Amino acid sequence: MRVYRDDQKFLQFRINAVLWAIVAMFVFLAGSFWFVQGVQAEKYRGLSEANALREIEVPAKRGLIMDRRGKILADNRPAYSLEIDKVVLKPLTKADPNHRARLFEFLSSVLAIPPQELEARWNKQSNTTSHAQPFILAEELEMGQVASLQAESIAFPEINVVPKQRRNYPYSTMAAHVLGFIGEVSEKELEQNHALKQGDLIGKRGVELMYDNFLRGQSGAEYWEYDADGRRLSEYAPARKTPVPGDNIYLTLDFELQRRAEQYFAENEMVGAAVALDPRNGEVLAMASSPTFNPNVYSKRFTPDVYKLITSNPFKIELNRAIQGLYSPGSVFKVVMAMAGLSEGAIGPGTVFNCGGSAIFRGRRFRCWRREGHGTVNVEEAMKKSCDIFFYNTGDRLGVDKIHDYANKLTFGEISHIDLDGERAGLVPSTKWATEKQHRKWYPSETISVSIGQGPLIVTPLQVANMIAAVANGGKVFQPHVVRFVDRVQKDGSYKRFRVPNRVIHQVDLAPAAIQAVKEGLWKVVNEEGGTGGNARIEGLDISGKTGTVQVIAQHGWVKTEGLPFKYKDHAWFASFATLNSPQMVVVVFIEHGGHGGTDAAPLAKLLYESRFRSQVAGSTLDLSDPETLQQIKEGELPLPTTR
């Protein structure tokens, strides 16, 4: 009986053991199924697709960028990249362990890159890309390299020479700070925009950045069948996705004005910026910053030597001085002072002050730029001769806070929201600023320096252009913009044009008498004998303007800086508009350490006005009965006949 029970227990144990083994086997199978289908799903899906159907991206053509009349400033050109097909390479290296070493030796001889560097590129990038995606080893291949690679395609079937579209700027440095450049998307940009993927080329600066969503287009795809050995068989045409090209963009820039501005800086080896605006709508007709750069260099991978050369440049070639350079405005700020003083009643058109070369304000002696002084002057004569003493008195009567308010209304101290990246706001001081930012009291004697555009007052050339435009058009402050039209691609392949709207930011309440007096003074600066802007004068064209010369080092007494080292020379300004009765263009020129505004900055403005108003400059009479002439006047190609 005891033996029977023992046998029964042993039999039950064996049955339980078998059951547990079956359960363990099912648990193992279920776990393996979950691991393969869940954890490693992407891996096996990629391997499956690599052996069956693979997606080959077809990049979209980036949209063109053109000037206001359709001259192409940025297009695309064909280029060739070297790709290594990892799916094809894998079985070759299994069959011959030395195959990859021979591959890199061959590529080294063609590309003139050490095998060790090619190996390093492979190790760095192959782990970050899908097994099914080709590995891009080199770009911008020369035609000789393409021929050498294709000649060895049988020995190295994993090599693919792939045609690509590369960004091209046919005029090299022309409008580089406005156009910007493109580059490969960064890790930070991938995190911010999940629609992008590794290797995408996007805008990095300028219009290329600000309008990237329009210019980039939508990539397409082809789907090809591959066998287990990685050989391409045929395309699965029904799955093909046609790429959608990017939208074309028309800038507000005038090619000829832009060319002349940049040429002036280059030929005279000057550092600075020039801005030309249409005061009727805020369109930027020209924006030059010197020195400039070649965006073609930026739109491909840097070599270490090129990167070192760029970063070591002491003149900061990437800086768009028109919107990012911060400078004291000097005497061009006297336009704001005159407008504020007349509008507030601190001075009137008949108010006069005597200039003897210097005067005492708040216990300190302040000099005029002219040692012998200007005698008795009113506001128009003070503008014409740029008399410091007159504006010292005006500033002393106004006070810094009223100066701040009018400067702010006329765009200083805030960004204009131009459609370019990196714009800076500058600074207009006030008692509040001194208390909150400087943690000190503002002293009235400091207002005297601010009255002539010195002291803790800094602006950009674009802000000066906006200010002059508001004076020219009677107080309207427009939001400046560099893009005029966007031609959007439709589904049928046609284009639908969208115009960038002209937007008035605000209307400055300026007294009509103040506007008239200031305009008269600005006209005298250029057109009357003794005016500081005579070098901008053009017969037959009413140009109004204001010169400015800014000290960059403390000067005691009347000192000329012509012979000083570059960094100690004065800055030069010229701010202007034309014509007096029908303002159609504003030109602001800034020369960094350039000398005097009348001698160094005004001549460039003259060149731009000659280009824009060449018909009137040539003395041609306008036939107002001719419909074509009337249309040209309406479009701004010709000015209204002057009645002065």
XYZ file of C-alpha atoms in Angstrom:
644
model
C 0.000 0.000 0.000
C 2.853 2.392 0.858
C 4.595 1.496 -2.381
C 1.477 2.343 -4.366
C 1.231 5.777 -2.733
C 4.876 6.489 -3.473
C 4.360 5.560 -7.124
C 1.281 7.725 -7.293
C 3.168 10.711 -5.864
C 6.026 10.193 -8.278
C 3.615 9.986 -11.202
C 1.862 13.187 -10.050
C 5.237 14.908 -9.770
C 6.134 13.910 -13.328
C 2.792 15.184 -14.618
C 3.245 18.499 -12.793
C 6.787 18.810 -14.119
C 5.568 18.303 -17.678
C 2.789 20.864 -17.152
C 5.231 23.425 -15.753
C 7.575 22.775 -18.640
C 4.718 23.358 -21.081
C 3.755 26.560 -19.235
C 7.395 27.763 -19.239
C 7.651 27.032 -22.947
C 4.496 29.029 -23.687
C 5.728 31.884 -21.460
C 9.049 31.852 -23.321
C 7.299 31.839 -26.700
C 4.960 34.621 -25.637
C 7.855 36.680 -24.280
C 9.896 36.145 -27.433
C 6.918 37.103 -29.557
C 6.428 40.274 -27.510
C 10.148 41.117 -27.692
C 10.310 40.641 -31.455
C 6.981 42.283 -32.242
C 7.280 45.082 -29.704
C 10.807 45.938 -28.647
C 12.546 45.049 -31.932
C 9.677 45.845 -34.267
C 11.429 48.806 -35.876
C 14.629 46.838 -36.405
C 12.961 43.953 -38.214
C 10.628 46.236 -40.094
C 13.667 48.104 -41.408
C 15.395 44.852 -42.360
C 12.240 43.640 -44.074
C 11.805 46.832 -46.013
C 15.485 46.836 -46.908
C 15.103 43.382 -48.434
C 11.793 44.180 -50.111
C 10.633 47.778 -50.623
C 12.858 50.768 -49.837
C 11.977 54.464 -49.826
C 14.313 56.770 -51.731
C 13.734 60.432 -50.935
C 13.384 62.842 -53.859
C 14.232 66.309 -52.517
C 12.087 69.249 -53.588
C 13.644 72.129 -55.486
C 14.027 75.137 -53.235
C 12.138 78.223 -54.372
C 13.922 81.031 -56.186
C 14.662 84.408 -54.606
C 14.498 87.385 -56.967
C 14.728 91.155 -56.802
C 11.642 93.328 -57.338
C 11.906 92.989 -61.139
C 12.607 89.264 -61.322
C 16.421 89.161 -61.440
C 17.422 85.889 -59.787
C 19.515 86.322 -56.634
C 19.276 82.733 -55.334
C 18.610 79.601 -57.391
C 19.630 75.946 -57.462
C 22.419 74.148 -59.290
C 23.140 70.462 -59.909
C 25.686 68.791 -57.642
C 26.783 65.244 -56.882
C 27.100 63.387 -53.589
C 28.788 60.091 -52.792
C 26.577 57.629 -50.927
C 27.450 54.207 -49.559
C 24.604 51.674 -49.632
C 24.901 49.837 -46.318
C 22.488 47.090 -47.385
C 24.697 46.188 -50.356
C 27.920 46.588 -48.357
C 26.965 44.218 -45.531
C 27.014 40.902 -47.464
C 30.186 41.982 -49.295
C 32.054 42.515 -46.016
C 30.790 39.170 -44.702
C 32.109 37.401 -47.765
C 35.411 39.338 -47.705
C 36.472 40.955 -44.381
C 39.029 43.127 -46.242
C 36.469 44.593 -48.646
C 35.690 47.731 -46.573
C 39.388 48.501 -46.112
C 39.909 48.291 -49.893
C 36.840 50.491 -50.381
C 38.212 53.240 -48.140
C 41.649 53.017 -49.799
C 40.030 53.533 -53.193
C 37.835 56.388 -51.982
C 40.842 58.008 -50.309
C 42.688 58.139 -53.632
C 39.674 59.697 -55.388
C 38.596 62.172 -52.699
C 42.105 63.043 -51.417
C 40.947 62.306 -47.869
C 42.991 60.019 -45.568
C 41.423 56.549 -45.072
C 41.474 57.106 -41.304
C 39.233 60.178 -41.688
C 36.818 58.271 -43.928
C 36.701 55.492 -41.351
C 36.022 58.046 -38.615
C 33.143 59.566 -40.625
C 31.714 56.085 -41.124
C 31.931 55.178 -37.444
C 30.451 58.511 -36.359
C 27.452 58.597 -38.671
C 26.587 55.015 -39.555
C 25.298 54.343 -36.052
C 22.949 57.324 -36.176
C 21.261 56.470 -39.481
C 18.897 53.644 -40.377
C 20.395 50.506 -41.889
C 18.114 50.967 -44.879
C 19.209 54.580 -45.456
C 22.345 55.247 -47.523
C 25.343 56.830 -45.828
C 26.456 60.179 -47.336
C 30.247 60.136 -47.323
C 31.091 63.177 -49.478
C 29.364 66.083 -51.192
C 30.134 68.582 -53.953
C 32.007 66.045 -56.078
C 33.947 67.289 -59.075
C 33.243 65.784 -62.472
C 36.617 63.997 -62.506
C 35.762 62.370 -59.187
C 32.336 61.353 -60.482
C 33.956 59.646 -63.512
C 36.497 57.801 -61.328
C 33.818 56.524 -58.968
C 31.485 55.354 -61.716
C 34.360 53.557 -63.461
C 34.734 51.286 -60.407
C 31.029 50.670 -59.852
C 31.403 46.943 -60.685
C 34.216 46.394 -58.161
C 32.388 48.452 -55.534
C 28.629 48.103 -56.177
C 27.845 49.788 -52.847
C 29.024 53.137 -54.260
C 26.292 55.424 -55.572
C 26.893 58.838 -57.141
C 23.635 60.691 -56.543
C 22.659 63.970 -58.281
C 21.504 66.650 -55.836
C 20.201 70.221 -55.924
C 22.483 72.722 -54.228
C 21.710 76.348 -53.371
C 23.452 78.837 -55.608
C 23.899 82.582 -55.249
C 24.917 83.698 -58.759
C 26.067 87.169 -57.687
C 28.245 85.869 -54.868
C 28.247 88.505 -52.097
C 25.336 90.537 -53.516
C 22.747 91.204 -50.780
C 24.243 88.398 -48.684
C 23.005 89.787 -45.361
C 19.459 90.028 -46.732
C 19.428 86.667 -48.515
C 21.173 84.720 -45.756
C 22.176 81.121 -46.467
C 21.099 77.533 -45.880
C 22.675 74.701 -43.929
C 22.051 71.256 -42.501
C 19.503 71.094 -39.710
C 20.992 70.954 -36.197
C 20.001 68.737 -33.285
C 18.370 71.715 -31.543
C 16.326 72.530 -34.654
C 15.224 68.892 -34.924
C 13.900 69.067 -31.369
C 12.012 72.290 -32.108
C 10.495 71.153 -35.415
C 9.458 67.496 -35.642
C 8.617 67.888 -39.336
C 12.353 68.063 -40.053
C 14.690 65.087 -40.208
C 18.421 64.507 -40.043
C 20.193 65.794 -43.138
C 17.520 68.314 -44.194
C 18.788 71.648 -45.525
C 17.026 74.680 -44.072
C 17.451 78.454 -43.990
C 19.928 79.679 -41.410
C 19.946 83.440 -41.843
C 18.121 86.233 -43.655
C 15.238 85.594 -46.034
C 16.327 81.949 -46.343
C 15.532 81.559 -42.629
C 12.527 83.844 -42.232
C 10.697 82.404 -45.262
C 12.042 78.855 -45.043
C 8.571 77.289 -44.839
C 7.719 78.856 -48.206
C 11.038 78.190 -49.933
C 11.668 74.600 -48.813
C 8.809 72.818 -50.585
C 7.825 69.199 -49.876
C 10.095 66.276 -50.672
C 8.768 63.355 -52.689
C 9.711 59.671 -52.625
C 10.307 56.673 -54.871
C 9.825 53.091 -53.681
C 12.144 50.433 -55.102
C 12.116 46.666 -54.680
C 15.344 45.030 -53.504
C 16.286 41.371 -53.169
C 17.881 39.761 -50.112
C 21.362 40.598 -51.440
C 20.513 44.295 -51.667
C 20.232 44.460 -55.445
C 17.766 46.971 -56.836
C 15.077 45.301 -58.895
C 12.352 47.720 -59.996
C 10.408 50.761 -58.837
C 6.957 50.325 -57.357
C 5.453 53.204 -59.361
C 1.966 53.334 -57.719
C 3.569 54.456 -54.427
C 5.616 57.277 -55.958
C 5.238 60.712 -54.335
C 5.971 63.676 -56.584
C 7.991 66.429 -54.875
C 6.383 69.858 -54.595
C 8.841 72.676 -55.385
C 9.215 75.595 -52.993
C 7.515 78.933 -53.541
C 9.330 81.694 -55.405
C 9.952 84.932 -53.532
C 10.273 88.448 -54.955
C 12.182 90.868 -52.769
C 11.587 94.581 -52.524
C 15.264 95.159 -53.356
C 16.246 97.031 -56.488
C 19.211 95.191 -58.000
C 20.879 98.315 -59.382
C 20.601 100.264 -56.128
C 21.947 97.291 -54.180
C 24.836 96.845 -56.615
C 25.849 100.500 -56.457
C 25.743 100.585 -52.656
C 27.890 97.482 -52.251
C 30.300 98.605 -54.949
C 30.830 101.949 -53.179
C 31.807 100.232 -49.926
C 34.062 97.723 -51.685
C 35.878 100.215 -53.909
C 36.526 102.621 -51.027
C 37.348 99.801 -48.571
C 34.811 101.136 -46.101
C 33.045 99.495 -43.178
C 29.419 100.399 -42.619
C 25.880 100.111 -43.923
C 23.418 101.740 -46.291
C 19.624 101.521 -46.299
C 17.228 102.780 -48.976
C 13.498 102.773 -48.140
C 10.312 103.738 -49.918
C 8.691 106.130 -47.401
C 5.273 105.484 -48.943
C 5.062 101.828 -47.955
C 8.130 100.662 -45.987
C 9.664 98.611 -48.799
C 13.435 98.191 -48.472
C 14.945 99.163 -51.842
C 18.545 98.457 -50.812
C 20.290 97.182 -47.704
C 24.058 96.877 -47.784
C 26.389 95.889 -44.964
C 30.167 95.995 -45.340
C 32.233 93.907 -45.150
C 30.081 91.143 -46.542
C 30.429 87.396 -47.138
C 29.794 84.815 -49.841
C 26.726 82.703 -48.941
C 27.885 80.002 -51.385
C 30.660 79.220 -48.901
C 28.198 79.016 -46.004
C 25.797 76.712 -47.837
C 28.164 73.751 -47.813
C 30.255 72.054 -45.147
C 33.085 74.176 -43.767
C 36.637 72.948 -43.840
C 38.530 73.734 -40.611
C 40.623 76.331 -42.449
C 37.569 78.157 -43.818
C 35.871 78.152 -40.419
C 39.014 79.544 -38.768
C 39.263 82.271 -41.413
C 35.640 83.340 -40.884
C 35.723 83.390 -37.086
C 39.034 85.266 -36.961
C 37.838 88.167 -39.132
C 38.018 91.282 -36.898
C 35.242 93.075 -38.830
C 32.521 90.506 -38.043
C 31.449 89.845 -41.631
C 28.281 88.005 -40.553
C 26.981 91.101 -38.720
C 24.231 92.874 -40.650
C 25.219 96.380 -39.629
C 22.013 97.837 -41.084
C 19.848 96.179 -38.401
C 22.361 94.855 -35.841
C 25.029 97.551 -35.692
C 24.484 99.908 -32.747
C 25.975 103.375 -33.036
C 25.544 106.898 -31.676
C 23.449 108.827 -34.221
C 25.389 112.070 -33.866
C 23.926 115.089 -35.619
C 21.253 113.144 -37.539
C 19.482 113.050 -34.163
C 19.021 116.809 -34.491
C 16.082 116.003 -36.790
C 14.323 114.409 -33.807
C 15.341 117.318 -31.582
C 13.941 119.903 -33.999
C 10.696 117.971 -34.420
C 10.273 117.517 -30.657
C 11.156 121.115 -29.828
C 8.796 122.592 -32.413
C 5.934 120.192 -31.613
C 6.240 120.758 -27.847
C 6.628 124.529 -28.136
C 10.084 124.521 -26.557
C 11.209 126.440 -29.645
C 9.398 128.041 -32.555
C 10.306 128.735 -36.200
C 11.480 132.207 -35.143
C 13.421 131.126 -32.044
C 17.109 132.055 -32.286
C 20.180 131.267 -30.211
C 23.625 132.739 -30.502
C 26.472 130.331 -31.158
C 29.931 131.625 -30.228
C 31.696 128.249 -30.464
C 30.870 127.126 -26.927
C 28.417 127.753 -24.087
C 27.879 126.790 -20.464
C 24.979 124.505 -19.520
C 24.300 123.155 -16.040
C 27.699 124.323 -14.829
C 29.714 122.751 -17.654
C 31.119 124.167 -20.875
C 30.008 122.415 -24.071
C 31.596 123.038 -27.458
C 30.095 123.460 -30.912
C 31.845 121.521 -33.667
C 32.872 124.847 -35.272
C 35.430 126.663 -33.136
C 34.408 130.162 -34.287
C 30.704 129.377 -33.900
C 27.748 130.070 -36.214
C 26.456 133.365 -34.887
C 22.723 133.866 -34.405
C 20.730 130.993 -35.940
C 17.123 129.809 -36.051
C 16.061 126.177 -36.404
C 16.409 126.020 -40.190
C 19.882 127.592 -40.148
C 20.850 125.358 -37.221
C 19.858 122.310 -39.257
C 21.682 123.593 -42.328
C 24.932 124.311 -40.464
C 24.463 121.558 -37.842
C 24.937 124.027 -35.002
C 25.428 122.192 -31.690
C 24.724 125.207 -29.454
C 21.195 125.629 -30.862
C 20.312 122.026 -30.033
C 21.991 122.136 -26.635
C 19.502 124.900 -25.789
C 16.611 122.959 -27.295
C 17.474 119.839 -25.304
C 17.890 121.797 -22.105
C 14.374 123.191 -22.535
C 12.811 119.825 -23.416
C 14.415 117.536 -20.846
C 15.484 113.959 -21.445
C 12.051 112.376 -20.971
C 10.369 114.401 -23.717
C 13.337 113.698 -25.955
C 12.890 109.998 -25.181
C 9.167 110.104 -26.000
C 9.634 111.691 -29.422
C 12.613 109.500 -30.273
C 10.563 106.455 -29.354
C 7.623 107.605 -31.490
C 10.037 107.980 -34.393
C 11.169 104.310 -34.014
C 14.301 104.672 -31.844
C 14.714 102.323 -28.898
C 12.552 99.513 -30.298
C 12.749 96.944 -33.076
C 10.795 97.602 -36.251
C 9.862 93.910 -36.768
C 11.454 93.839 -40.213
C 11.238 90.380 -41.797
C 14.903 89.617 -41.103
C 16.469 87.878 -38.130
C 18.606 89.421 -35.422
C 17.321 93.009 -35.405
C 18.449 94.995 -32.349
C 16.510 97.693 -30.518
C 19.191 100.161 -29.507
C 18.707 102.514 -26.559
C 17.163 105.916 -25.842
C 17.939 107.055 -22.256
C 15.403 108.500 -19.827
C 15.135 109.150 -16.110
C 13.301 105.829 -15.755
C 16.094 104.003 -17.594
C 18.728 105.593 -15.333
C 16.815 104.527 -12.218
C 15.869 100.979 -13.274
C 18.872 99.955 -15.360
C 21.716 102.120 -14.069
C 20.481 102.371 -10.453
C 21.350 106.037 -10.353
C 19.923 109.502 -10.869
C 19.839 111.090 -14.298
C 21.714 114.398 -14.306
C 20.367 117.280 -16.457
C 23.856 117.925 -17.823
C 23.709 114.493 -19.477
C 20.739 115.692 -21.529
C 22.998 118.215 -23.269
C 25.093 115.443 -24.861
C 22.001 113.469 -25.850
C 20.676 116.590 -27.624
C 23.298 116.199 -30.358
C 23.101 112.393 -30.587
C 25.911 111.500 -28.163
C 25.882 109.988 -24.675
C 24.116 106.684 -23.899
C 22.055 106.890 -27.105
C 22.531 104.125 -29.684
C 20.568 103.354 -32.831
C 20.743 101.212 -35.988
C 20.929 102.573 -39.551
C 17.486 101.077 -40.227
C 16.004 103.051 -37.323
C 17.481 106.258 -38.735
C 15.925 105.402 -42.115
C 12.543 104.803 -40.476
C 12.794 108.156 -38.687
C 13.621 110.078 -41.849
C 10.815 108.265 -43.696
C 8.306 109.332 -41.030
C 9.444 112.946 -41.323
C 9.275 112.783 -45.129
C 5.764 111.302 -45.296
C 4.221 113.431 -42.556
C 4.391 111.087 -39.559
C 3.533 107.580 -40.796
C 5.786 104.876 -39.368
C 5.716 101.804 -41.617
C 6.902 98.324 -40.749
C 9.840 97.865 -43.126
C 9.957 94.656 -45.147
C 12.293 93.041 -47.693
C 9.816 90.619 -49.308
C 7.305 91.963 -51.829
C 5.552 88.905 -53.319
C 5.359 85.170 -52.707
C 4.401 83.011 -55.694
C 2.805 79.952 -54.074
C 2.735 76.680 -56.031
C -0.766 75.320 -56.618
C -1.743 71.652 -57.037
C -1.967 72.020 -60.808
C 1.574 73.389 -60.955
C 0.536 77.023 -61.469
C 1.469 79.887 -59.139
C -0.779 82.112 -57.085
C 0.742 85.425 -56.072
C 0.460 86.730 -52.522
C 1.591 90.277 -51.775
C 3.217 91.087 -48.452
C 0.969 93.829 -47.022
C 2.258 97.305 -46.283
C 1.575 97.943 -42.606
C 1.505 101.259 -40.752
C 2.758 100.680 -37.201
C 1.514 104.026 -35.950
C 0.966 107.647 -36.908
C 3.144 110.175 -35.088
C 1.246 113.314 -34.123
C 3.588 115.987 -35.467
C 2.644 119.646 -35.793
C 2.351 120.643 -39.484
C 4.416 123.762 -38.835
C 7.114 121.592 -37.262
C 7.202 119.278 -40.279
C 7.422 122.218 -42.659
C 10.252 123.911 -40.733
C 12.250 120.676 -40.405
C 11.848 119.854 -44.097
C 12.984 123.357 -45.040
C 16.054 122.953 -42.858
C 16.867 119.561 -44.365
C 16.524 120.957 -47.882
C 18.967 123.757 -47.050
C 21.514 121.214 -45.714
C 21.957 119.855 -49.243
C 20.980 122.659 -51.592
C 22.191 125.966 -50.107
C 25.755 127.191 -49.897
C 27.186 126.540 -46.458
C 25.052 123.418 -45.931
C 26.957 120.401 -44.594
C 25.428 117.980 -47.145
C 26.377 119.729 -50.371
C 28.167 116.633 -51.704
C 24.775 114.991 -52.201
C 23.415 117.845 -54.326
C 22.035 116.973 -57.796
C 20.839 119.604 -60.221
C 17.177 119.159 -61.063
C 16.425 116.989 -58.030
C 15.291 118.182 -54.611
C 17.234 116.111 -52.075
C 16.846 116.859 -48.370
C 19.193 115.436 -45.761
C 21.218 115.679 -42.583
C 24.851 114.888 -41.995
C 26.284 113.474 -38.795
C 29.789 113.025 -37.413
C 30.165 110.941 -34.257
C 33.126 111.018 -31.898
C 34.182 107.559 -30.761
C 36.768 108.745 -28.203
C 36.676 111.579 -25.695
C 38.061 114.781 -27.190
C 39.113 117.876 -25.276
C 39.071 120.870 -27.554
C 38.656 120.961 -31.312
C 40.505 117.885 -32.617
C 40.695 116.533 -36.168
C 40.770 112.738 -36.341
C 41.843 112.212 -39.970
C 45.341 111.044 -39.046
C 44.330 108.822 -36.148
C 44.266 105.000 -36.322
C 41.130 103.482 -37.868
C 39.388 102.601 -34.591
C 39.723 106.176 -33.262
C 38.317 107.984 -36.301
C 34.841 109.517 -36.206
C 31.797 107.721 -37.583
C 30.033 109.371 -40.540
C 26.264 109.582 -41.174
C 24.072 110.935 -43.944
C 20.266 110.596 -43.707
C 18.139 111.916 -46.571
C 15.037 111.685 -48.742
C 13.902 112.799 -52.221
C 12.027 114.529 -53.525
C 10.906 117.341 -51.215
C 7.334 117.623 -52.499
C 6.914 113.968 -53.441
C 9.097 111.760 -51.183
C 9.737 108.454 -52.943
C 13.049 107.250 -51.524
C 14.922 107.548 -48.251
C 18.674 106.887 -48.193
C 20.713 106.499 -45.013
C 24.465 105.886 -45.198
C 26.685 105.054 -42.236
C 30.475 104.792 -42.511
C 32.166 103.225 -39.503
C 35.255 105.261 -38.555
C 34.791 106.993 -41.890
C 35.328 110.665 -41.063
C 32.694 113.281 -41.882
C 29.139 112.596 -43.007
C 29.212 115.283 -45.686
C 32.411 114.079 -47.346
C 32.304 110.308 -46.869
C 28.659 109.249 -46.544
C 26.789 111.787 -48.703
C 28.464 110.788 -52.019
C 26.981 107.283 -51.838
C 23.503 108.725 -51.316
C 24.063 110.878 -54.390
C 24.926 107.786 -56.460
C 21.739 106.035 -55.365
C 19.544 109.041 -56.129
C 21.174 109.378 -59.554
C 20.335 105.748 -60.254
C 16.736 105.937 -59.041
C 15.862 109.297 -60.607
C 18.087 109.100 -63.673
C 15.390 110.420 -66.029
C 14.929 113.589 -64.010
C 18.655 113.927 -63.338
C 19.282 113.825 -67.072
C 17.012 116.851 -67.369
C 14.336 115.115 -69.398
C 10.934 116.772 -69.290
C 8.089 114.556 -68.215
C 5.104 114.412 -70.543
C 2.167 114.137 -68.151
C -0.182 113.468 -71.073
C 1.624 110.186 -71.760
C -0.172 107.250 -69.990
C 3.101 105.295 -69.746
C 4.803 108.205 -67.980
C 1.888 108.532 -65.567
C 2.083 104.814 -64.801
C 5.832 105.102 -64.142
C 5.167 107.961 -61.744
C 2.497 105.886 -60.001
C 4.864 102.918 -59.641
C 7.617 105.170 -58.319
C 9.900 104.704 -61.319
C 9.725 108.448 -62.027
C 9.275 111.321 -59.564
C 6.624 113.977 -59.770
C 7.933 117.101 -61.494
C 9.314 119.480 -58.895
C 7.629 122.837 -58.467
C 10.300 124.395 -56.282
